[in-house]
Coordinates of C-alpha atoms in Angstrom, one line a residue:
Chain A
M1163 CA -28.2 -96.5 -14.3
T1164 CA -28.6 -100.0 -12.9
E1165 CA -26.4 -101.2 -10.3
Q1166 CA -24.4 -103.5 -12.4
N1167 CA -23.7 -100.6 -14.3
L1168 CA -22.0 -98.7 -11.4
L1169 CA -19.6 -101.9 -11.0
Q1170 CA -18.6 -101.8 -14.8
E1171 CA -18.5 -98.0 -14.5
R1172 CA -16.0 -98.2 -11.4
I1173 CA -13.7 -100.9 -13.2
Q1174 CA -13.8 -98.8 -16.6
L1175 CA -12.9 -95.6 -14.5
F1176 CA -10.0 -97.3 -13.3
H1177 CA -8.8 -99.0 -16.6
D1178 CA -9.2 -95.8 -18.3
T1179 CA -7.2 -93.9 -15.6
A1180 CA -4.4 -96.6 -15.8
E1181 CA -4.3 -96.0 -19.5
F1182 CA -3.9 -92.3 -19.3
K1183 CA -7.4 -91.5 -20.8
K1184 CA -9.3 -88.4 -19.6
T1185 CA -12.1 -89.5 -17.2
K1186 CA -15.0 -87.5 -16.0
R1187 CA -13.8 -88.0 -12.5
I1188 CA -10.5 -89.2 -10.6
P1189 CA -11.2 -92.7 -9.0
Q1190 CA -10.4 -93.4 -5.5
I1191 CA -8.8 -96.2 -3.5
S1192 CA -8.8 -96.5 0.3
N1193 CA -5.6 -97.4 1.6
F1194 CA -6.9 -97.7 5.3
F1195 CA -5.8 -100.6 7.2
T1196 CA -6.5 -100.6 11.0
W1197 CA -7.6 -96.9 11.0
K1198 CA -10.9 -98.2 9.8
I1199 CA -11.3 -100.2 13.0
L1200 CA -10.3 -97.3 15.5
D1201 CA -13.1 -95.4 13.4
S1202 CA -15.7 -97.9 14.5
E1203 CA -17.3 -99.0 17.7
F1204 CA -14.8 -102.0 18.3
T1205 CA -11.1 -102.3 19.6
L1206 CA -8.6 -103.6 17.5
S1207 CA -8.8 -107.1 19.1
E1208 CA -12.5 -107.3 19.0
A1209 CA -12.5 -106.8 15.3
L1210 CA -9.4 -108.7 14.4
F1211 CA -10.6 -111.9 16.1
D1212 CA -14.4 -111.9 15.2
Y1213 CA -15.2 -111.9 11.7
N1214 CA -18.8 -110.6 11.8
K1215 CA -17.3 -107.5 13.8
M1216 CA -14.7 -106.8 11.1
E1217 CA -17.6 -107.4 8.3
K1218 CA -19.5 -104.6 10.1
V1219 CA -16.2 -102.3 10.2
V1220 CA -15.6 -102.6 6.8
C1221 CA -19.3 -102.2 5.4
D1222 CA -19.9 -99.2 7.9
F1223 CA -16.4 -97.7 6.5
H1224 CA -17.6 -98.1 2.9
E1225 CA -21.3 -96.7 3.5
R1226 CA -19.5 -93.7 5.3
Y1227 CA -17.0 -93.0 2.8
N1228 CA -17.6 -94.5 -0.6
F1229 CA -14.4 -95.3 -2.1
D1230 CA -14.1 -97.0 -5.4
A1231 CA -11.9 -99.6 -4.3
Y1232 CA -10.1 -101.1 -1.3
T1233 CA -6.7 -102.2 -0.5
D1234 CA -8.0 -104.1 2.5
L1235 CA -11.3 -105.4 3.6
G1236 CA -10.0 -106.6 7.2
T1237 CA -8.1 -109.6 5.5
R1238 CA -4.4 -108.4 5.8
N1239 CA -3.6 -109.5 9.5
P1240 CA -4.9 -113.2 9.8
V1241 CA -4.3 -113.5 13.5
R1242 CA -6.6 -116.3 14.1
V1243 CA -4.8 -118.4 11.9
T1244 CA -1.2 -117.6 12.8
N1245 CA -2.2 -117.5 16.3
A1246 CA -3.4 -121.2 16.2
L1247 CA 0.0 -122.3 14.9
G1248 CA 1.8 -120.4 17.7
G1249 CA 3.1 -117.5 15.5
Y1250 CA 2.0 -114.8 17.4
H1251 CA 3.8 -112.5 15.0
Y1252 CA 1.0 -110.0 15.4
V1253 CA 1.6 -108.0 18.3
I1254 CA -1.8 -106.5 19.0
D1255 CA -2.0 -103.8 21.7
D1256 CA -5.5 -102.2 22.4
E1257 CA -4.4 -99.7 24.7
K1258 CA -1.7 -98.1 22.5
E1259 CA -4.1 -99.0 19.4
V1260 CA -1.3 -100.5 17.6
I1261 CA -0.3 -103.7 15.7
N1262 CA 3.2 -104.3 15.4
I1263 CA 4.8 -107.1 13.3
D1264 CA 8.1 -108.6 14.3
D1265 CA 10.8 -108.7 11.9
Q1266 CA 11.0 -112.3 10.6
V1267 CA 14.3 -114.2 10.7
Y1268 CA 13.9 -118.0 10.1
F1269 CA 17.2 -119.1 8.7
E1270 CA 20.9 -118.6 8.9
P1271 CA 23.0 -117.8 5.9
E1272 CA 24.5 -121.1 6.1
E1273 CA 21.4 -122.8 5.3
Y1274 CA 21.1 -121.1 1.7
P1275 CA 22.3 -124.2 0.1
E1276 CA 19.3 -126.3 1.4
L1277 CA 16.8 -123.7 0.4
I1278 CA 18.4 -123.7 -3.2
E1279 CA 18.4 -127.3 -3.2
N1280 CA 14.7 -127.9 -2.5
P1281 CA 12.7 -124.9 -1.5
I1282 CA 9.7 -126.5 -0.7
K1283 CA 11.0 -129.1 1.8
F1284 CA 13.2 -126.3 3.1
I1285 CA 10.3 -124.3 3.9
W1286 CA 8.1 -127.2 5.3
T1287 CA 10.6 -128.6 7.5
K1288 CA 12.9 -125.9 8.3
V1289 CA 11.1 -122.6 8.2
L1290 CA 7.6 -123.2 9.2
P1291 CA 8.4 -125.2 12.4
R1292 CA 10.8 -122.3 13.6
K1293 CA 8.0 -119.7 12.7
Y1294 CA 5.2 -121.7 14.2
K1295 CA 6.1 -122.9 17.6
K1296 CA 3.0 -125.4 17.7
L1297 CA 4.4 -127.3 14.8
R1298 CA 7.5 -128.3 17.3
E1299 CA 5.2 -129.4 19.8
K1300 CA 3.7 -133.0 20.7
D1301 CA 0.3 -132.5 19.2
A1302 CA 1.4 -130.5 16.2
L1303 CA -0.9 -132.3 14.0
N1304 CA -4.0 -131.5 15.8
S1305 CA -2.5 -127.6 15.8
F1306 CA -2.3 -128.1 12.3
K1307 CA -6.0 -129.2 12.2
I1308 CA -7.2 -126.3 14.0
A1309 CA -5.1 -123.8 12.0
T1310 CA -6.5 -125.4 8.8
Y1311 CA -10.2 -124.7 10.2
E1312 CA -9.2 -121.1 11.1
F1313 CA -7.8 -120.8 7.5
L1314 CA -11.1 -121.9 5.9
A1315 CA -13.0 -119.4 8.4
Y1316 CA -10.7 -116.7 7.1
S1317 CA -11.2 -117.7 3.5
E1318 CA -14.8 -117.9 3.9
Y1319 CA -15.1 -114.3 5.2
N1320 CA -12.8 -113.2 2.5
Q1321 CA -15.2 -114.8 -0.1
R1322 CA -18.2 -113.5 1.6
I1323 CA -16.9 -109.9 2.0
I1324 CA -15.7 -109.7 -1.4
E1325 CA -19.2 -110.8 -2.7
K1326 CA -20.8 -108.5 -0.6
F1327 CA -18.8 -105.6 -2.0
V1328 CA -19.5 -106.7 -5.5
K1329 CA -22.9 -107.5 -5.4
E1330 CA -24.3 -105.2 -2.7
Y1331 CA -21.9 -102.0 -3.1
Q1332 CA -21.1 -102.7 -6.6
V1333 CA -17.3 -102.1 -5.5
P1334 CA -14.8 -104.2 -7.5
T1335 CA -11.9 -106.1 -5.9
L1336 CA -8.7 -104.1 -6.3
M1337 CA -6.6 -107.1 -7.1
N1338 CA -6.9 -110.8 -7.9
M1339 CA -5.7 -112.4 -4.7
Q1340 CA -6.1 -115.9 -6.0
G1341 CA -3.1 -116.2 -8.4
G1342 CA -2.7 -112.5 -9.0
V1343 CA 0.0 -112.0 -6.3
L1344 CA 3.3 -111.7 -7.8
L1345 CA 5.7 -111.4 -4.8
H1346 CA 9.5 -110.8 -5.9
P1347 CA 11.6 -113.7 -4.3
L1348 CA 13.8 -110.9 -2.9
E1349 CA 10.6 -109.8 -0.8
M1350 CA 10.2 -113.3 0.1
L1351 CA 13.7 -113.4 1.7
F1352 CA 13.3 -109.9 3.3
N1353 CA 10.0 -110.3 4.7
F1354 CA 9.4 -113.9 5.4
F1355 CA 13.0 -115.5 5.9
R1356 CA 16.0 -113.2 6.7
G1357 CA 14.6 -110.1 7.8
I1358 CA 15.9 -106.5 7.1
K1359 CA 19.3 -106.9 8.7
G1360 CA 20.0 -110.6 7.7
L1361 CA 19.2 -109.8 4.1
S1362 CA 21.4 -106.7 4.1
L1363 CA 24.3 -108.6 5.2
D1364 CA 23.6 -111.5 2.7
L1365 CA 23.8 -109.2 0.0
R1366 CA 27.3 -108.5 0.7
R1367 CA 28.5 -111.9 2.1
H1368 CA 26.4 -114.4 0.3
K1369 CA 25.7 -112.6 -3.1
S1370 CA 25.8 -115.7 -5.2
Q1371 CA 23.5 -117.6 -2.9
V1372 CA 21.1 -115.0 -2.9
L1373 CA 21.1 -114.8 -6.7
E1374 CA 20.7 -118.8 -6.8
A1375 CA 17.7 -118.4 -4.0
I1376 CA 15.9 -115.8 -6.2
A1377 CA 16.1 -117.9 -9.1
V1378 CA 14.7 -121.1 -7.5
L1379 CA 12.1 -119.2 -5.6
E1380 CA 10.9 -117.4 -9.1
K1381 CA 10.7 -120.6 -10.7
M1382 CA 8.4 -122.1 -7.8
F1383 CA 6.3 -119.0 -6.9
V1384 CA 6.4 -116.5 -9.7
E1385 CA 6.4 -118.6 -12.9
P1386 CA 3.0 -120.1 -12.0
A1387 CA 1.4 -116.8 -11.4
L1388 CA 2.7 -115.5 -14.6
A1389 CA 1.3 -118.5 -16.5
A1390 CA -1.9 -117.4 -14.8
L1391 CA -1.7 -114.2 -16.8
D1392 CA -2.4 -116.0 -19.8
N1393 CA -5.9 -116.6 -18.5
P1394 CA -8.5 -113.9 -19.2
G1395 CA -8.8 -111.4 -16.2
S1396 CA -11.6 -111.6 -13.5
P1397 CA -14.7 -109.6 -14.5
T1398 CA -15.0 -108.2 -11.0
T1399 CA -11.7 -107.4 -10.4
V1400 CA -9.8 -103.9 -11.1
F1401 CA -6.2 -105.1 -11.8
D1402 CA -4.6 -108.4 -13.0
A1403 CA -1.9 -108.6 -10.7
Y1404 CA -0.3 -107.2 -7.5
T1405 CA 2.8 -106.6 -5.9
A1406 CA 4.5 -104.8 -3.0
F1407 CA 8.1 -103.2 -2.9
L1408 CA 9.4 -103.4 0.4
A1409 CA 13.0 -105.0 0.1
H1410 CA 13.9 -102.4 -2.5
S1411 CA 14.4 -99.9 0.4
I1412 CA 17.9 -101.4 1.4
L1413 CA 19.2 -101.6 -2.1
S1414 CA 21.3 -99.2 -4.1
P1415 CA 20.5 -98.7 -7.8
K1416 CA 23.1 -101.0 -9.0
Q1417 CA 21.9 -103.8 -6.5
F1418 CA 18.5 -103.1 -7.7
G1419 CA 19.7 -103.9 -11.1
E1420 CA 21.3 -107.0 -10.0
F1421 CA 18.8 -108.5 -7.4
Y1422 CA 15.5 -107.1 -8.3
W1423 CA 15.0 -105.8 -11.5
P1424 CA 15.8 -109.1 -13.9
T1425 CA 12.6 -110.8 -12.2
L1426 CA 10.5 -107.6 -12.2
K1427 CA 11.4 -107.1 -16.0
R1428 CA 10.2 -110.7 -16.7
I1429 CA 7.0 -109.7 -14.8
I1430 CA 6.4 -106.8 -16.6
D1431 CA 7.4 -108.2 -20.0
K1432 CA 4.5 -110.7 -19.3
L1433 CA 1.9 -108.3 -18.5
V1434 CA 2.6 -106.2 -21.4
A1435 CA 2.5 -109.3 -23.6
T1436 CA -0.9 -110.3 -22.2
G1437 CA -2.0 -106.8 -22.1
K1438 CA -2.5 -107.1 -18.0
K1439 CA -2.2 -104.5 -15.3
M1440 CA -0.3 -104.7 -12.0
Y1441 CA -0.9 -102.6 -9.1
I1442 CA 2.1 -102.2 -6.8
F1443 CA 2.2 -100.8 -3.6
S1444 CA 5.8 -99.1 -2.9
E1445 CA 6.7 -98.4 0.6
N1446 CA 9.4 -95.8 1.2
T1447 CA 10.7 -94.4 -1.9
M1448 CA 11.2 -95.9 -5.3
L1449 CA 12.3 -92.9 -7.4
Q1450 CA 16.2 -93.6 -6.8
F1451 CA 15.3 -96.6 -9.4
Y1452 CA 13.3 -94.5 -11.9
E1453 CA 15.6 -95.3 -14.6
Y1454 CA 14.6 -98.7 -14.7
F1455 CA 11.0 -97.9 -15.5
Q1456 CA 11.4 -95.3 -18.2
D1457 CA 10.7 -97.7 -21.0
V1458 CA 7.6 -99.5 -19.5
P1459 CA 4.8 -99.1 -21.6
K1460 CA 1.8 -97.0 -20.5
G1461 CA -1.1 -98.7 -19.1
H1462 CA 0.4 -101.7 -17.5
L1463 CA 1.6 -100.5 -14.0
I1464 CA 0.1 -98.5 -11.2
I1465 CA 2.5 -97.5 -8.6
H1466 CA 1.4 -96.3 -5.2
V1467 CA 3.7 -94.3 -3.7
E1468 CA 4.5 -93.6 0.0
L1469 CA 7.2 -91.3 0.6
D1470 CA 8.1 -90.1 -2.9
D1471 CA 7.1 -86.8 -3.9
I1472 CA 4.3 -87.6 -6.4
F1473 CA 4.6 -84.6 -8.3
E1474 CA 8.2 -85.3 -9.1
A1475 CA 7.2 -88.9 -9.9
R1476 CA 4.8 -87.6 -12.6
K1477 CA 7.5 -85.6 -14.1
K1478 CA 10.2 -88.6 -14.1
L1479 CA 7.8 -91.4 -15.1
P1480 CA 5.2 -89.9 -17.4
N1481 CA 4.6 -93.6 -18.4
I1482 CA 3.3 -94.7 -15.1
C1483 CA 0.0 -94.5 -13.5
F1484 CA 0.5 -93.3 -9.8
A1485 CA -1.7 -93.8 -7.0
G1486 CA -1.4 -92.0 -3.5
G1487 CA -0.4 -88.7 -2.8
M1488 CA -2.8 -87.5 -0.1
P1489 CA -0.6 -87.2 3.1
A1490 CA -1.8 -88.7 6.4
D1491 CA 0.1 -85.6 8.0
L1492 CA -2.5 -83.2 6.8
L1493 CA -5.5 -86.0 7.1
G1494 CA -4.6 -86.4 10.7
Y1495 CA -3.6 -82.7 11.8
A1496 CA -4.7 -80.3 9.2
D1497 CA -8.4 -78.8 8.9
E1498 CA -10.8 -79.8 6.4
Q1499 CA -10.0 -76.9 4.0
T1500 CA -6.7 -77.5 3.9
C1501 CA -7.0 -81.1 3.0
I1502 CA -9.5 -80.1 0.2
D1503 CA -6.9 -77.6 -1.1
Y1504 CA -4.3 -80.3 -1.2
A1505 CA -6.7 -82.8 -2.9
K1506 CA -7.4 -80.3 -5.7
K1507 CA -3.7 -79.6 -6.2
L1508 CA -3.1 -83.2 -6.7
I1509 CA -5.9 -83.6 -9.0
D1510 CA -5.1 -80.4 -11.1
E1511 CA -1.2 -81.0 -11.3
I1512 CA -1.2 -84.7 -11.9
G1513 CA -4.7 -86.0 -12.4
R1514 CA -6.2 -83.9 -15.4
D1515 CA -4.9 -86.3 -18.2
G1516 CA -5.4 -89.6 -16.5
G1517 CA -2.6 -91.5 -14.8
Y1518 CA -3.5 -90.7 -11.2
I1519 CA -5.7 -92.4 -8.8
F1520 CA -6.5 -90.6 -5.6
S1521 CA -5.4 -92.2 -2.5
Q1522 CA -3.6 -91.9 0.8
N1523 CA 0.2 -92.0 0.9
K1524 CA 0.2 -94.1 4.0
M1525 CA -1.2 -97.5 4.9
M1526 CA -3.6 -95.5 7.3
S1527 CA -3.2 -97.5 10.6
F1528 CA -3.3 -95.3 13.6
R1529 CA -5.7 -93.0 15.2
N1530 CA -3.7 -89.9 14.6
D1531 CA -3.4 -90.8 10.7
C1532 CA -6.7 -89.4 10.0
K1533 CA -9.6 -87.3 11.2
R1534 CA -13.2 -88.3 10.4
E1535 CA -14.2 -85.2 9.2
N1536 CA -11.2 -84.6 6.9
L1537 CA -11.8 -87.9 5.3
L1538 CA -15.4 -87.2 4.6
A1539 CA -14.8 -83.7 3.2
V1540 CA -12.1 -85.0 1.0
T1541 CA -13.6 -88.2 -0.3
N1542 CA -16.8 -86.0 -1.0
F1543 CA -14.8 -83.5 -2.8
V1544 CA -12.8 -85.8 -5.0
H1545 CA -15.9 -87.6 -6.1
N1546 CA -17.6 -84.4 -7.2
Y1547 CA -14.6 -82.7 -8.9
N1548 CA -14.2 -82.9 -12.3
G1549 CA -10.6 -80.9 -12.5
Chain B
M1083 CA 51.6 -101.6 13.4
V1084 CA 48.9 -101.7 10.8
D1085 CA 48.6 -99.1 8.0
L1086 CA 45.8 -96.8 9.6
K1087 CA 45.0 -95.3 6.5
V1088 CA 44.6 -98.4 4.4
L1089 CA 42.1 -99.7 7.3
T1090 CA 40.3 -96.6 7.4
D1091 CA 39.9 -96.9 3.6
A1092 CA 38.8 -100.6 3.9
V1093 CA 36.0 -99.6 6.4
G1094 CA 34.9 -96.9 4.3
A1095 CA 35.0 -99.2 1.1
L1096 CA 33.0 -102.0 3.3
D1097 CA 35.7 -104.5 2.6
E1098 CA 35.1 -106.9 5.2
E1099 CA 37.6 -109.3 4.2
K1100 CA 40.3 -106.7 4.1
V1101 CA 39.3 -105.2 7.3
M1102 CA 39.4 -108.5 9.2
S1103 CA 42.6 -109.7 7.7
L1104 CA 44.4 -106.2 8.6
L1105 CA 43.0 -106.6 12.2
R1106 CA 44.2 -110.2 12.5
D1107 CA 47.5 -109.3 11.4
F1108 CA 47.5 -106.6 13.8
L1109 CA 46.4 -108.7 16.8
A1110 CA 49.4 -111.0 15.9
T1111 CA 52.1 -108.4 16.6
N1112 CA 51.1 -108.4 20.5
P1113 CA 49.9 -104.7 20.3
T1114 CA 49.8 -102.3 23.2
A1115 CA 46.2 -101.0 24.4
G1116 CA 47.5 -97.5 23.0
D1117 CA 48.0 -99.1 19.4
A1118 CA 44.9 -100.9 19.7
Q1119 CA 42.9 -97.5 20.5
Q1120 CA 44.5 -96.0 17.3
V1121 CA 43.2 -99.0 15.3
V1122 CA 39.6 -98.4 16.9
N1123 CA 40.0 -94.7 16.0
A1124 CA 41.0 -95.9 12.3
C1125 CA 37.9 -97.9 11.9
Q1126 CA 35.6 -95.2 13.4
Q1127 CA 36.9 -92.7 10.8
G1128 CA 36.0 -95.3 8.2
M1129 CA 32.7 -95.2 9.3
A1130 CA 32.7 -91.3 8.8
I1131 CA 33.5 -92.1 5.3
V1132 CA 30.6 -94.6 5.0
G1133 CA 28.2 -91.6 6.4
D1134 CA 29.6 -89.4 3.9
L1135 CA 29.1 -91.7 0.9
F1136 CA 25.4 -92.5 2.3
E1137 CA 24.7 -88.6 2.2
Q1138 CA 26.2 -88.5 -1.3
G1139 CA 23.8 -91.3 -2.6
E1140 CA 26.4 -93.7 -3.1
Y1141 CA 25.6 -96.0 -0.3
F1142 CA 22.1 -97.0 0.9
V1143 CA 20.3 -98.4 3.7
G1144 CA 21.5 -101.9 3.6
D1145 CA 25.0 -100.4 3.4
L1146 CA 24.7 -98.9 6.7
I1147 CA 23.4 -102.0 8.4
F1148 CA 26.2 -103.9 6.9
A1149 CA 28.6 -100.9 8.1
G1150 CA 27.2 -101.1 11.8
E1151 CA 27.9 -105.0 11.7
L1152 CA 31.2 -104.6 10.4
L1153 CA 32.4 -102.0 12.8
T1154 CA 30.8 -104.3 15.7
N1155 CA 32.7 -107.2 14.7
A1156 CA 36.1 -105.1 14.4
I1157 CA 35.6 -103.7 17.9
E1158 CA 34.8 -107.4 19.2
I1159 CA 38.1 -108.6 17.7
L1160 CA 39.9 -105.8 19.3
K1161 CA 38.5 -105.9 22.6
P1162 CA 41.1 -108.2 24.3
V1163 CA 43.8 -105.7 23.6
I1164 CA 42.0 -102.4 24.1
G1165 CA 41.8 -103.0 27.7
Q1166 CA 40.2 -100.2 29.9
E1167 CA 42.0 -97.5 27.9
S1168 CA 39.3 -95.8 25.8
S1169 CA 39.2 -92.5 23.8
E1170 CA 37.7 -89.4 25.1
K1171 CA 34.1 -89.0 24.3
I1172 CA 32.8 -86.0 22.6
G1173 CA 29.2 -86.1 24.2
K1174 CA 26.5 -88.5 25.5
I1175 CA 23.5 -89.4 24.0
V1176 CA 20.4 -91.3 25.4
L1177 CA 18.8 -93.0 22.4
G1178 CA 15.5 -95.2 22.2
T1179 CA 12.6 -96.2 20.0
V1180 CA 9.4 -94.5 21.4
H1181 CA 6.3 -96.0 23.0
G1182 CA 4.2 -98.1 20.7
D1183 CA 7.0 -98.6 18.2
L1184 CA 9.0 -101.8 18.0
H1185 CA 11.3 -100.8 15.2
D1186 CA 15.0 -100.9 15.7
I1187 CA 17.0 -100.9 12.7
G1188 CA 17.1 -97.0 12.2
K1189 CA 17.8 -96.7 15.8
N1190 CA 20.7 -99.0 15.6
I1191 CA 22.3 -97.5 12.6
F1192 CA 22.1 -94.2 14.3
R1193 CA 23.8 -95.9 17.5
S1194 CA 26.6 -97.4 15.3
M1195 CA 27.3 -94.2 13.6
A1196 CA 27.2 -92.0 16.7
E1197 CA 29.6 -94.3 18.7
A1198 CA 31.8 -94.3 15.7
A1199 CA 31.8 -90.6 15.9
G1200 CA 32.8 -90.7 19.4
F1201 CA 29.6 -90.3 21.4
E1202 CA 28.9 -92.5 24.5
V1203 CA 25.4 -93.9 23.6
H1204 CA 22.8 -95.1 26.1
D1205 CA 20.5 -97.2 24.2
I1206 CA 17.4 -97.9 26.1
G1207 CA 15.7 -100.1 23.5
I1208 CA 12.3 -100.1 21.5
D1209 CA 9.0 -99.3 22.7
Q1210 CA 10.2 -97.0 25.6
P1211 CA 7.6 -95.1 27.5
P1212 CA 8.3 -91.3 28.2
S1213 CA 9.2 -92.2 31.9
A1214 CA 11.9 -94.4 30.7
F1215 CA 13.5 -91.5 28.5
V1216 CA 13.1 -89.4 31.8
D1217 CA 14.7 -91.6 34.1
K1218 CA 17.5 -92.3 32.0
V1219 CA 18.3 -88.5 31.3
K1220 CA 18.2 -88.0 35.2
E1221 CA 20.6 -91.1 35.7
V1222 CA 23.4 -90.1 33.0
N1223 CA 22.9 -86.5 32.4
P1224 CA 23.2 -86.6 28.5
D1225 CA 24.0 -83.8 26.2
I1226 CA 21.2 -85.1 23.6
V1227 CA 18.2 -87.3 23.5
G1228 CA 17.4 -89.2 20.3
M1229 CA 14.1 -90.5 19.7
S1230 CA 13.2 -92.9 16.8
G1231 CA 10.3 -94.4 15.3
V1232 CA 8.8 -95.6 12.1
L1233 CA 5.2 -95.8 12.7
T1234 CA 3.2 -92.5 12.3
L1235 CA 2.1 -93.0 15.8
A1236 CA 5.6 -92.6 16.9
L1237 CA 5.0 -88.8 16.4
E1238 CA 2.7 -88.8 19.2
S1239 CA 4.8 -90.8 21.6
M1240 CA 7.6 -88.4 20.5
K1241 CA 5.5 -85.3 21.6
N1242 CA 4.5 -87.0 25.1
T1243 CA 8.3 -87.7 25.8
V1244 CA 9.3 -84.3 25.0
D1245 CA 6.3 -83.2 27.2
A1246 CA 7.3 -85.7 30.1
L1247 CA 10.9 -84.0 29.8
K1248 CA 9.5 -80.6 30.5
E1249 CA 7.3 -81.8 33.2
A1250 CA 10.3 -83.2 34.9
G1251 CA 12.3 -79.7 34.5
I1252 CA 14.9 -81.2 32.5
R1253 CA 13.8 -80.4 28.9
D1254 CA 16.2 -77.6 28.7
R1255 CA 19.3 -79.5 29.7
V1256 CA 19.4 -81.4 26.7
K1257 CA 19.0 -81.0 22.8
I1258 CA 16.4 -83.2 21.3
I1259 CA 16.6 -84.9 17.8
I1260 CA 14.0 -87.0 16.3
G1261 CA 14.4 -89.5 13.3
G1262 CA 12.6 -92.1 11.2
N1263 CA 10.3 -92.3 8.2
P1264 CA 7.2 -90.3 9.7
V1265 CA 9.4 -87.0 10.9
T1266 CA 9.1 -83.9 9.1
K1267 CA 9.7 -80.0 9.7
E1268 CA 6.2 -79.7 10.9
A1269 CA 6.2 -82.7 13.2
C1270 CA 9.4 -81.4 14.6
V1271 CA 8.0 -78.2 15.6
Q1272 CA 4.7 -80.0 16.9
I1273 CA 7.0 -82.0 18.8
G1274 CA 9.4 -79.6 20.3
A1275 CA 12.2 -81.2 19.2
D1276 CA 15.4 -79.2 18.2
A1277 CA 16.2 -81.2 15.0
F1278 CA 14.8 -83.9 12.9
T1279 CA 16.2 -86.2 10.2
T1280 CA 15.3 -89.1 8.2
N1281 CA 19.2 -89.8 7.6
A1282 CA 21.3 -91.4 10.3
A1283 CA 24.5 -89.8 8.8
E1284 CA 22.9 -86.4 8.7
G1285 CA 21.6 -86.9 12.5
V1286 CA 25.1 -87.7 13.5
K1287 CA 26.4 -84.6 12.1
I1288 CA 23.7 -82.5 13.9
C1289 CA 24.8 -84.2 17.2
Q1290 CA 28.5 -83.1 16.3
R1291 CA 27.5 -79.5 15.8
W1292 CA 25.5 -79.5 19.1
V1293 CA 28.3 -80.7 21.3
K1294 CA 31.1 -78.6 19.4
N1295 CA 29.0 -75.3 20.2
Y1296 CA 28.5 -76.5 23.9
D1297 CA 32.5 -76.4 24.2

């Protein structure tokens, strides 16, 4: 087999799996984030502030474990860019081996009308200066220049690492980050603007304004990404679009129907109309909303579940391809055989007829999330097991 | 005097407008501290309804966050008339998010509900090393220690905290409950805690059972 065939084979394997076709093996996605730095010779700071070191981390990681695709190639935490603007949202602690990210609250509920009136102006003149303190200082322009250079360096690393994985390792990119990210407007409010507590209060106190904000943010950010789905997909990318569920964790099923589902439904309808696929990482649980997803046609959604019981998820939503399932609890604390037994159970019970991508349940970030010998044993087993 | 049952139900229904309107009307009657304490109790009973509805799957996390805010605002409005008089506490809890973890939403929800249930809660904050828990336990002599965390590394910090309490010779003086996304039955055993929960309302009920059994 030529190297080009390996790239195509991997992409085909993911597509067939998402379309519930029986495959000769189960594809594996790495859901490892900062754990891979802890598995290297570098500290978190060393790797996060030096793209050459980060490149070595992700390449060594691939050469050691040989996943079919990666949720992160060292680009999730662009600390150099945000620090250049005085953001400092990533709190890196090399001693405790942890990155924490602050809850982000950058406007008050009284300001919803301004956001609704002109979201771009509001973001540039209100949100960003509050988020990045250097934009409020005298030499803001210079800080902005430095941040632009940092952003270009970050983009250059991103391009370089993707190219290396595609050409050298024959590993496709999991998602199209340029135009393929379809973040729900409620996620923007939750993650970037109002925080968990702020949005929880807004849903009751300022319901109509939250709905209006969703509508204008959808027009501004989601609609162009939906239009991009009319273009042909990238030949080196597995899935056409990507999103994450985080804000759903504060919603009741009724609120999900009011605040979340209408936009999500428009996204899903577009995916179906254009024959495209979207990968969703669902933090916390999502099965409380399963009824909304029952009628989604097979082959368009891949949901990576974190805390949901993936066996129950398969029963409740036989139309959705699931990813995840391998518990960090086992990878971090159990022995190799226990991990392999669980991996076998996952494949036997939910992977035999397609519709299941092997991966870790958590975004693997901390030293005790995994032991190297367990990961080697499991990745090797899954690669060779035919079910 | 305000209709206490109506007030309790309004808190349970998370009807902020009605709760605040009832409280403002109550304050306009120049109430005594005793009356005010009854009103506080009625609000706290409303929080118990919120906890029950959460356990029944009627309310979700955003509702609990809202409920905590509603109760805080209600107590704030009543503060001038509550005076020094306060209801008898059913127990004492030292609460904190463990070392390495900066999350506080779950901890704060638990604190609101525990206070509403009649506990005196000493919240030592986020990212607290084992020594901070040990020092606070020595200082206030609680019935219960509550440890919260969202990150999986919190499990290790929880174990270190339990070990530090053992080393200080005060582990057996307290019951320990751990809470947050990563906690499981297995983790609870490994850590050496007495109970675990991923549900603040259930956690408060466990604490209530513990202090009841002490009496």
